[in-house]
Short mmCIF file of C-alpha atoms and ligand atoms in Angstrom, two decimals:
data_model
loop_
_atom_site.label_atom_id
_atom_site.label_comp_id
_atom_site.label_asym_id
_atom_site.label_seq_id
_atom_site.Cartn_x
_atom_site.Cartn_y
_atom_site.Cartn_z
CA MET A 1 21.48 13.03 75.87
CA TRP A 2 20.65 10.85 78.55
CA SER A 3 19.34 13.28 81.77
CA ASN A 4 17.97 15.79 78.99
CA LEU A 5 15.66 12.57 77.29
CA VAL A 6 14.54 12.30 81.41
CA VAL A 7 14.14 15.61 81.77
CA LYS A 8 11.58 15.22 79.30
CA LEU A 9 9.63 12.11 80.64
CA ILE A 10 9.31 14.04 84.06
CA LEU A 11 8.01 16.66 82.09
CA LEU A 12 5.44 14.90 80.46
CA THR A 13 4.73 12.89 83.23
CA GLY A 14 4.11 16.09 84.76
CA LEU A 15 1.71 16.93 82.54
CA ILE A 16 0.13 13.62 82.38
CA ASN A 17 -1.12 13.78 85.01
CA SER A 18 -2.01 17.27 85.54
CA ILE A 19 -4.36 16.33 82.44
CA TYR A 20 -6.41 13.38 83.16
CA CYS A 21 -5.36 12.08 87.07
CA GLN A 22 -7.07 14.57 89.20
CA SER A 23 -5.74 14.47 92.77
CA PRO A 24 -8.65 13.39 94.91
CA PRO A 25 -9.67 16.33 98.03
CA ARG A 26 -7.29 16.71 100.19
CA VAL A 27 -7.76 15.96 103.71
CA VAL A 28 -4.96 17.75 105.34
CA CYS A 29 -4.71 17.28 109.45
CA TYR A 30 -3.22 19.10 111.61
CA TYR A 31 -1.74 17.82 115.38
CA ASP A 32 -1.02 20.42 116.91
CA SER A 33 2.04 19.36 119.63
CA ARG A 34 1.11 21.49 122.47
CA SER A 35 -1.74 18.69 122.84
CA SER A 36 1.58 16.61 124.29
CA LEU A 37 1.98 19.34 126.83
CA LYS A 38 -1.06 19.69 128.95
CA GLU A 39 -1.85 16.90 131.68
CA GLY A 40 -4.87 14.68 131.88
CA ILE A 41 -7.57 14.03 129.02
CA GLY A 42 -6.07 16.97 127.39
CA LYS A 43 -2.24 15.34 126.64
CA VAL A 44 -2.23 14.16 122.82
CA LEU A 45 0.26 12.12 121.41
CA PRO A 46 1.05 11.32 117.64
CA SER A 47 0.61 7.80 118.70
CA ASP A 48 -2.78 8.99 119.83
CA ILE A 49 -4.40 10.64 116.36
CA LEU A 50 -2.88 6.89 114.27
CA PRO A 51 -6.36 5.21 113.91
CA ALA A 52 -7.23 8.71 112.79
CA ILE A 53 -4.51 9.10 110.35
CA SER A 54 -6.33 6.63 107.00
CA MET A 55 -7.91 9.69 106.65
CA CYS A 56 -5.77 11.81 106.50
CA THR A 57 -3.49 12.74 102.85
CA HIS A 58 -1.59 15.20 104.02
CA LEU A 59 -0.59 15.46 108.13
CA VAL A 60 1.19 19.33 109.56
CA TYR A 61 2.92 19.06 112.97
CA GLY A 62 2.19 23.11 114.24
CA TYR A 63 4.39 24.34 115.07
CA ALA A 64 7.41 25.22 114.76
CA GLY A 65 8.83 28.49 114.33
CA ILE A 66 11.31 31.45 114.55
CA LYS A 67 14.34 32.52 115.76
CA ALA A 68 14.83 36.36 116.22
CA GLU A 69 18.59 36.27 116.30
CA ASP A 70 19.49 33.68 113.51
CA PHE A 71 15.86 33.66 111.42
CA LYS A 72 16.67 29.76 111.55
CA VAL A 73 13.69 27.85 112.09
CA ALA A 74 14.07 26.46 115.10
CA PRO A 75 11.10 23.83 117.90
CA LEU A 76 8.78 25.60 119.97
CA ILE A 77 8.55 23.81 122.94
CA SER A 78 11.50 22.21 123.26
CA ASN A 79 14.92 21.19 121.94
CA GLU A 80 14.08 17.81 122.57
CA GLU A 81 11.22 17.05 119.73
CA LEU A 82 14.50 17.22 117.42
CA ASP A 83 16.32 14.61 119.41
CA PRO A 84 16.81 12.08 115.50
CA ASN A 85 15.22 9.15 118.25
CA ASN A 86 11.99 10.11 119.96
CA GLY A 87 11.68 13.47 119.56
CA LEU A 88 7.90 14.09 118.02
CA TYR A 89 10.17 15.27 115.13
CA ARG A 90 10.78 11.67 114.49
CA GLN A 91 7.91 10.28 115.53
CA ILE A 92 5.19 12.17 113.77
CA THR A 93 7.80 11.53 110.29
CA SER A 94 7.55 7.85 111.13
CA ILE A 95 3.93 7.16 110.53
CA LYS A 96 4.93 6.87 107.41
CA THR A 97 5.97 3.99 108.03
CA GLN A 98 2.48 2.64 108.77
CA TYR A 99 1.34 5.11 105.62
CA PRO A 100 3.33 5.77 102.45
CA ASN A 101 1.47 7.21 100.55
CA LEU A 102 1.05 10.34 103.49
CA LYS A 103 1.78 13.32 103.00
CA VAL A 104 3.55 15.00 106.46
CA LEU A 105 4.43 18.81 106.80
CA LEU A 106 6.20 21.09 108.87
CA SER A 107 4.14 24.10 109.63
CA VAL A 108 5.81 27.31 110.81
CA GLY A 109 4.71 29.72 112.74
CA GLY A 110 0.08 29.07 112.89
CA ASP A 111 -0.37 32.28 115.86
CA ALA A 112 2.07 29.27 118.27
CA ASP A 113 4.95 30.93 117.95
CA GLY A 114 4.56 33.69 120.27
CA ASN A 115 8.18 35.68 120.86
CA SER A 116 8.98 38.74 119.35
CA PRO A 117 6.77 38.83 116.53
CA ASP A 118 7.90 41.21 114.16
CA LYS A 119 10.64 39.26 113.47
CA TYR A 120 8.45 37.28 110.75
CA LEU A 121 8.19 40.52 108.79
CA ALA A 122 11.13 41.59 109.16
CA LEU A 123 12.46 38.08 107.88
CA LEU A 124 10.66 38.98 104.70
CA GLU A 125 12.12 41.99 105.03
CA SER A 126 16.07 41.10 104.60
CA SER A 127 17.83 38.48 101.43
CA THR A 128 19.51 37.04 103.87
CA ALA A 129 17.64 35.98 106.21
CA ARG A 130 14.93 34.82 104.35
CA ILE A 131 17.97 32.30 102.23
CA ALA A 132 18.94 31.68 106.15
CA PHE A 133 15.36 30.91 106.96
CA THR A 134 15.34 28.50 103.26
CA ASN A 135 18.57 27.07 104.15
CA SER A 136 17.54 26.20 107.76
CA VAL A 137 14.27 24.73 106.34
CA ASN A 138 15.60 22.73 103.65
CA VAL A 139 18.29 20.81 106.66
CA ILE A 140 15.16 20.12 108.90
CA LEU A 141 12.76 18.84 106.34
CA LYS A 142 15.88 16.00 105.48
CA GLN A 143 16.89 15.79 108.06
CA PHE A 144 13.52 14.44 109.83
CA ASN A 145 12.22 13.88 106.93
CA PHE A 146 9.44 15.69 106.28
CA ASP A 147 7.58 15.50 102.39
CA GLY A 148 7.57 19.69 102.56
CA LEU A 149 7.05 22.69 104.85
CA ASP A 150 3.54 24.76 105.33
CA LEU A 151 3.90 28.34 105.96
CA ALA A 152 1.07 29.34 108.39
CA PHE A 153 3.30 32.60 108.38
CA GLN A 154 1.96 35.62 110.88
CA PHE A 155 1.46 38.27 109.27
CA PRO A 156 -0.59 41.21 111.12
CA LYS A 157 -3.96 40.62 112.24
CA MET A 158 -7.35 42.85 110.96
CA LYS A 159 -8.50 44.72 114.81
CA PRO A 160 -12.00 43.55 115.70
CA LYS A 161 -13.90 45.54 114.75
CA LYS A 162 -16.50 47.59 116.31
CA VAL A 163 -19.43 46.59 118.51
CA ARG A 164 -22.21 46.60 115.51
CA SER A 165 -25.08 49.74 117.57
CA THR A 166 -28.04 48.28 116.70
CA ILE A 167 -27.43 45.58 119.33
CA GLY A 168 -28.29 48.14 122.57
CA SER A 169 -27.38 51.41 123.82
CA ILE A 170 -24.97 49.01 127.11
CA TRP A 171 -22.09 49.13 124.30
CA HIS A 172 -21.76 52.78 123.68
CA GLY A 173 -18.86 52.72 127.17
CA PHE A 174 -17.46 49.66 125.42
CA LYS A 175 -16.86 50.80 121.48
CA GLN A 176 -14.71 53.66 122.53
CA THR A 177 -12.35 51.54 124.48
CA ILE A 178 -12.07 49.87 121.26
CA GLY A 179 -9.97 52.47 119.10
CA ALA A 180 -9.54 54.14 116.70
CA ALA A 181 -10.53 53.16 112.96
CA GLY A 182 -9.29 53.68 109.56
CA LYS A 183 -5.88 52.51 110.44
CA PRO A 184 -4.07 50.45 107.52
CA VAL A 185 -3.04 46.99 109.63
CA ASP A 186 0.54 46.64 108.23
CA GLU A 187 1.50 50.11 106.68
CA ASN A 188 4.54 48.94 104.08
CA SER A 189 2.22 45.27 103.70
CA GLU A 190 2.70 45.93 100.00
CA ALA A 191 6.31 46.00 99.91
CA HIS A 192 5.79 42.69 102.77
CA LYS A 193 3.35 41.84 100.18
CA ASN A 194 6.29 41.48 97.14
CA GLN A 195 9.12 40.27 99.61
CA PHE A 196 6.01 37.07 100.65
CA THR A 197 6.75 36.02 96.54
CA SER A 198 9.94 36.21 96.78
CA LEU A 199 9.87 33.64 99.67
CA VAL A 200 7.31 31.24 98.62
CA VAL A 201 9.66 31.70 94.72
CA GLU A 202 13.13 30.81 96.77
CA LEU A 203 11.29 28.12 99.38
CA LYS A 204 9.92 26.40 96.33
CA ASN A 205 12.87 26.29 94.21
CA SER A 206 15.16 24.67 96.98
CA PHE A 207 12.38 21.98 97.41
CA ARG A 208 12.44 21.08 94.02
CA ILE A 209 15.77 18.27 94.03
CA ASP A 210 13.70 17.10 97.02
CA ASN A 211 10.70 17.12 95.08
CA TYR A 212 9.71 18.91 98.92
CA GLN A 213 5.05 20.12 99.32
CA LEU A 214 4.73 24.29 100.30
CA GLY A 215 1.56 25.02 101.52
CA ILE A 216 0.77 28.55 102.40
CA THR A 217 -1.36 29.09 105.51
CA VAL A 218 -3.98 32.19 104.82
CA LEU A 219 -3.66 32.45 109.36
CA PRO A 220 -7.57 33.93 110.67
CA ASN A 221 -8.05 37.48 110.69
CA VAL A 222 -5.50 37.81 108.64
CA ASN A 223 -6.68 39.41 105.43
CA ALA A 224 -5.28 38.22 102.09
CA THR A 225 -6.01 40.64 99.87
CA LEU A 226 -2.75 42.26 101.41
CA TYR A 227 -0.01 40.23 101.29
CA LEU A 228 -0.55 37.14 98.77
CA ASP A 229 -0.10 38.27 95.55
CA VAL A 230 -2.05 35.27 93.42
CA PRO A 231 -0.31 35.57 90.60
CA SER A 232 3.01 35.94 91.47
CA ILE A 233 3.29 32.84 93.17
CA LYS A 234 0.42 30.30 92.02
CA ASN A 235 2.61 28.68 90.14
CA TYR A 236 5.23 27.99 93.15
CA VAL A 237 2.30 26.39 95.91
CA ASP A 238 0.88 23.32 96.38
CA PHE A 239 -1.48 24.73 98.03
CA VAL A 240 -3.67 27.14 100.46
CA THR A 241 -5.29 26.51 103.01
CA ILE A 242 -7.44 29.23 104.66
CA ALA A 243 -7.65 28.91 107.15
CA ALA A 244 -11.57 29.84 108.10
CA PHE A 245 -12.80 30.71 111.33
CA ASP A 246 -11.94 32.26 114.26
CA VAL A 247 -13.66 35.21 112.97
CA TYR A 248 -14.96 36.74 116.05
CA THR A 249 -13.16 34.68 119.15
CA PRO A 250 -13.72 36.06 123.27
CA ALA A 251 -10.08 37.39 123.33
CA ARG A 252 -11.11 39.90 120.01
CA ASN A 253 -14.08 40.50 120.35
CA PRO A 254 -15.28 39.78 124.68
CA LYS A 255 -18.76 42.04 124.28
CA GLU A 256 -19.74 40.45 121.61
CA ALA A 257 -20.76 36.93 120.46
CA ASP A 258 -20.79 35.53 116.99
CA TYR A 259 -20.79 32.59 114.32
CA VAL A 260 -17.26 32.15 114.27
CA ALA A 261 -16.11 30.14 110.67
CA PRO A 262 -19.59 30.37 108.15
CA THR A 263 -19.20 29.22 105.16
CA LEU A 264 -21.33 31.82 103.20
CA SER A 265 -21.93 36.05 104.40
CA VAL A 266 -24.20 36.30 106.98
CA THR A 267 -26.57 38.95 106.39
CA ASP A 268 -25.17 41.82 108.72
CA ARG A 269 -21.96 41.06 108.99
CA ASN A 270 -18.60 41.86 107.24
CA VAL A 271 -18.99 40.53 103.62
CA GLU A 272 -15.42 39.51 103.27
CA GLU A 273 -15.55 37.88 106.69
CA ASN A 274 -16.40 33.42 104.93
CA VAL A 275 -15.03 30.88 103.48
CA ASP A 276 -16.90 31.55 100.17
CA PHE A 277 -15.49 35.17 99.96
CA ALA A 278 -11.93 33.68 100.38
CA ALA A 279 -12.34 31.07 98.19
CA THR A 280 -14.00 33.29 95.56
CA TYR A 281 -10.97 36.36 96.13
CA LEU A 282 -8.74 33.78 95.36
CA ILE A 283 -9.33 31.96 92.02
CA ALA A 284 -10.67 35.75 90.67
CA ASN A 285 -7.11 35.67 91.29
CA GLY A 286 -5.66 32.85 89.19
CA LEU A 287 -5.30 29.95 92.48
CA ALA A 288 -7.06 27.36 90.88
CA GLY A 289 -9.85 26.58 92.67
CA THR A 290 -8.48 22.65 93.63
CA GLN A 291 -5.16 24.22 95.13
CA ILE A 292 -7.52 25.65 98.11
CA VAL A 293 -7.81 23.66 101.23
CA VAL A 294 -10.82 25.26 103.52
CA GLY A 295 -9.96 24.81 107.23
CA LEU A 296 -12.19 24.24 110.00
CA PRO A 297 -11.83 24.72 113.59
CA THR A 298 -12.45 21.12 115.84
CA PHE A 299 -12.29 23.55 118.63
CA GLY A 300 -14.91 25.81 119.68
CA ARG A 301 -14.95 29.50 120.57
CA ALA A 302 -17.21 30.61 124.28
CA TRP A 303 -19.02 33.24 125.31
CA LYS A 304 -20.20 33.52 129.35
CA ILE A 305 -23.39 36.02 128.64
CA GLU A 306 -25.68 37.88 131.00
CA LYS A 307 -28.81 39.18 131.39
CA ASP A 308 -29.00 41.05 127.94
CA ALA A 309 -29.05 37.77 125.56
CA THR A 310 -32.24 36.75 124.19
CA ILE A 311 -34.11 33.68 124.05
CA THR A 312 -33.66 32.22 121.41
CA GLY A 313 -29.68 32.15 121.49
CA ALA A 314 -28.97 33.71 117.85
CA PRO A 315 -26.22 35.61 117.28
CA PRO A 316 -25.07 38.34 117.27
CA VAL A 317 -25.91 37.92 121.42
CA ALA A 318 -24.43 40.00 123.83
CA ALA A 319 -21.62 39.09 126.27
CA ASN A 320 -19.20 39.37 128.80
CA GLY A 321 -15.69 37.59 128.22
CA PRO A 322 -14.44 33.78 127.74
CA ALA A 323 -16.25 30.99 129.65
CA PRO A 324 -14.77 29.54 131.92
CA GLU A 325 -12.51 27.46 131.09
CA ALA A 326 -13.05 23.07 131.09
CA VAL A 327 -10.86 20.51 131.80
CA GLN A 328 -9.04 19.37 128.69
CA THR A 329 -8.91 22.23 127.04
CA ARG A 330 -7.82 24.02 129.99
CA THR A 331 -8.31 27.85 128.57
CA GLN A 332 -11.49 29.88 128.94
CA GLY A 333 -13.31 30.68 126.25
CA LEU A 334 -12.02 27.35 124.29
CA TYR A 335 -13.78 24.05 124.14
CA SER A 336 -13.13 20.80 122.64
CA TYR A 337 -15.20 19.50 120.68
CA PRO A 338 -15.80 15.94 123.33
CA GLU A 339 -16.00 18.59 125.86
CA ILE A 340 -19.42 20.31 123.95
CA CYS A 341 -20.65 17.39 122.62
CA ASN A 342 -20.99 16.72 126.87
CA MET A 343 -22.25 19.38 127.84
CA LEU A 344 -25.12 19.30 125.29
CA LEU A 345 -28.31 17.72 126.55
CA ASN A 346 -28.61 14.13 127.55
CA ASP A 347 -29.76 11.52 130.29
CA GLN A 348 -26.98 12.71 132.81
CA ASN A 349 -26.80 16.26 132.43
CA VAL A 350 -30.82 16.97 131.43
CA ASN A 351 -32.66 17.72 135.54
CA LEU A 352 -28.40 19.48 136.50
CA LYS A 353 -28.98 23.24 136.97
CA GLY A 354 -25.84 25.73 137.78
CA GLU A 355 -22.66 25.07 135.57
CA HIS A 356 -23.72 21.48 134.85
CA ALA A 357 -27.04 22.72 133.28
CA PRO A 358 -26.81 21.23 129.36
CA LEU A 359 -26.63 23.54 126.71
CA ARG A 360 -29.17 24.08 124.04
CA ARG A 361 -27.61 23.10 120.56
CA VAL A 362 -28.95 25.03 117.45
CA PRO A 363 -27.97 22.90 114.12
CA ASP A 364 -27.73 25.26 111.16
CA PRO A 365 -30.00 23.56 108.20
CA THR A 366 -29.48 26.60 105.91
CA LYS A 367 -26.01 25.02 105.66
CA ARG A 368 -24.08 28.62 105.77
CA TYR A 369 -23.95 29.37 109.44
CA GLY A 370 -22.73 25.84 111.06
CA THR A 371 -23.61 25.45 114.49
CA TYR A 372 -23.58 26.47 118.08
CA ALA A 373 -25.37 26.64 121.92
CA PHE A 374 -26.42 27.88 124.83
CA ARG A 375 -26.92 27.81 127.93
CA LEU A 376 -29.68 31.42 129.49
CA PRO A 377 -28.14 32.85 131.68
CA ASP A 378 -29.83 31.67 136.21
CA ALA A 379 -31.77 33.54 138.02
CA ASN A 380 -28.88 35.70 138.59
CA GLY A 381 -27.53 36.24 135.67
CA GLY A 382 -24.61 33.65 136.41
CA TYR A 383 -23.38 30.29 133.81
CA GLY A 384 -24.63 31.80 130.91
CA VAL A 385 -22.62 30.24 128.00
CA TRP A 386 -22.85 30.69 124.54
CA VAL A 387 -20.31 29.27 121.96
CA GLY A 388 -19.36 29.04 117.59
CA TYR A 389 -18.22 25.62 116.35
CA GLU A 390 -18.30 22.44 114.30
CA ASP A 391 -20.17 19.08 114.47
CA PRO A 392 -19.54 15.94 111.92
CA GLU A 393 -23.09 17.92 111.39
CA SER A 394 -21.75 21.06 109.89
CA ALA A 395 -17.97 19.53 109.18
CA GLY A 396 -20.26 17.58 106.74
CA ASN A 397 -22.28 20.71 105.30
CA LYS A 398 -18.35 22.51 104.78
CA ALA A 399 -17.45 19.28 103.23
CA SER A 400 -19.96 19.12 100.28
CA PHE A 401 -19.17 23.38 99.44
CA VAL A 402 -15.66 22.34 98.85
CA LYS A 403 -16.89 19.91 96.93
CA GLY A 404 -19.34 21.10 94.57
CA LYS A 405 -17.37 24.59 94.22
CA GLY A 406 -14.29 22.27 92.91
CA LEU A 407 -12.00 22.83 95.60
CA GLY A 408 -9.06 21.45 96.57
CA GLY A 409 -9.71 19.64 99.88
CA VAL A 410 -10.45 20.22 104.18
CA ALA A 411 -8.37 21.37 106.49
CA VAL A 412 -8.82 20.30 110.30
CA PHE A 413 -7.50 21.94 112.99
CA ASP A 414 -6.68 20.24 115.03
CA LEU A 415 -6.99 16.64 115.97
CA SER A 416 -5.84 17.15 119.55
CA THR A 417 -9.74 18.59 119.99
CA GLU A 418 -11.25 16.24 117.70
CA ASP A 419 -13.14 13.48 119.85
CA ILE A 420 -10.33 10.86 119.71
CA ARG A 421 -12.09 8.31 122.27
CA GLY A 422 -15.01 8.43 121.29
CA SER A 423 -16.89 10.08 123.54
CA CYS A 424 -19.82 11.42 122.38
CA THR A 425 -20.72 8.89 121.08
CA GLY A 426 -20.41 5.94 123.88
CA GLY A 427 -16.60 5.29 122.40
CA GLN A 428 -18.20 3.98 119.64
CA ILE A 429 -16.45 7.16 116.35
CA LYS A 430 -13.86 8.57 116.82
CA PHE A 431 -12.92 11.02 115.03
CA PRO A 432 -16.43 11.73 113.88
CA ILE A 433 -15.90 15.54 112.68
CA LEU A 434 -12.72 13.56 110.40
CA GLN A 435 -15.14 11.00 109.23
CA LYS A 436 -18.23 13.46 108.33
CA ILE A 437 -15.80 14.77 106.14
CA LYS A 438 -13.68 11.88 104.74
CA GLU A 439 -17.36 11.54 103.49
CA LYS A 440 -18.94 13.93 102.18
CA LEU A 441 -15.96 14.81 100.07
CA LYS A 442 -16.08 10.77 98.83
C1 NAG B 501 -7.92 43.79 103.01
O1 NAG B 501 -7.51 44.25 102.55
C2 NAG B 501 -7.95 45.19 101.35
C3 NAG B 501 -7.14 46.36 100.47
O2 NAG B 501 -6.94 46.99 101.56
C4 NAG B 501 -9.00 46.55 102.60
O3 NAG B 501 -10.03 46.41 100.78
C5 NAG B 501 -10.47 44.73 103.13
O4 NAG B 501 -11.80 45.31 102.90
C6 NAG B 501 -9.53 43.87 103.35
N1 NAG B 501 -10.02 43.21 104.25
C7 NAG B 501 -11.15 43.70 105.54
C8 NAG B 501 -11.91 42.18 105.67
O5 NAG B 501 -11.26 44.59 106.28
#
């Protein structure tokens, strides 16, 4: 009798909440723990991201993986992440003592789990494996005081598109090496879609007692149409994050540089590869706009460009693989936002030549495509760079789009490549991308 009343009260409160208390947009902040392993200025620990947390509604720890032998969730860096006193999991969730309203989620997958990639589909295919995974997730969430799980499931990716033939004859030889188009990414995608629905339902049901949140992240270049049965999962997920970036990367598209994270469709490109299409598709299939979170990168993708690059830098631009690595990220073809902003024209680099010559930033007043910057090759064909990225202005435009379309918020991938130290503004503005997002979502 009593318990019945309590249940009714809880249901009623939920109803009132959903009708009257439109929750404010989410700002989902990812922390990629691999940054804790870097040396020098690229090293980012949980204590370094504290100044950002007041701007985040959610903090997501990336990434845990799956053990191929038993399908249990497992740390990816080392077992030290699990140290009960001062491991990274504990450091991240204890941030809640200072920010009690913060929700801290553990993210699984995220393209960080490189060993035996087939295990993700194998997990789906076996109900025993799904149960083992679900049980292990509950244990770890409870043990470390997480508030839920982000399922950044590693589905097979779409094949990189062929280089456009209109770009010029030099691409003929290259086109043949791209491989035959037409073969589906996953012949069993229909079955995998149904099994993924089962996993989502099983996870969420197991979360009810503890009221854990469940998020799903659609990783870059995963075709949501193939794997999300939106009508069947919409009541079991708190939100779906579309990681709508890496549309082009130097690894997937070495010969062509292009916009990495367009908001709206770009002329002569695949009409499906932009934020607007992805969100509209999910809404058309019954997901509430407020359940959709738009992910944007705090890093840029950088290509080497050679002689054929056009003088305006307007993409698509003929490229030749990834640009050389920089000091923080130390990864070919990848620059953090502060690395990029410091390469743009400034008083120090205005007269420099070669690898230190300034890049020219090209903003996007149309608010459709995002920002890029470039440096044309010198007389000998060296040092040319083209980088597509988000800066505070373009990220702010994206947040305004999210707000205008009534979506559920913005996710930042990730805090470690944000301008933690404010180096783009002489130390004045720390986490400038996040600040602008927050401002525009208000
Ligand atoms: C995603 O899959 C659907 C269904 O097979 C297909 O119609 C669509 O073109 C695919 N999208 C992309 C970008 O390849």
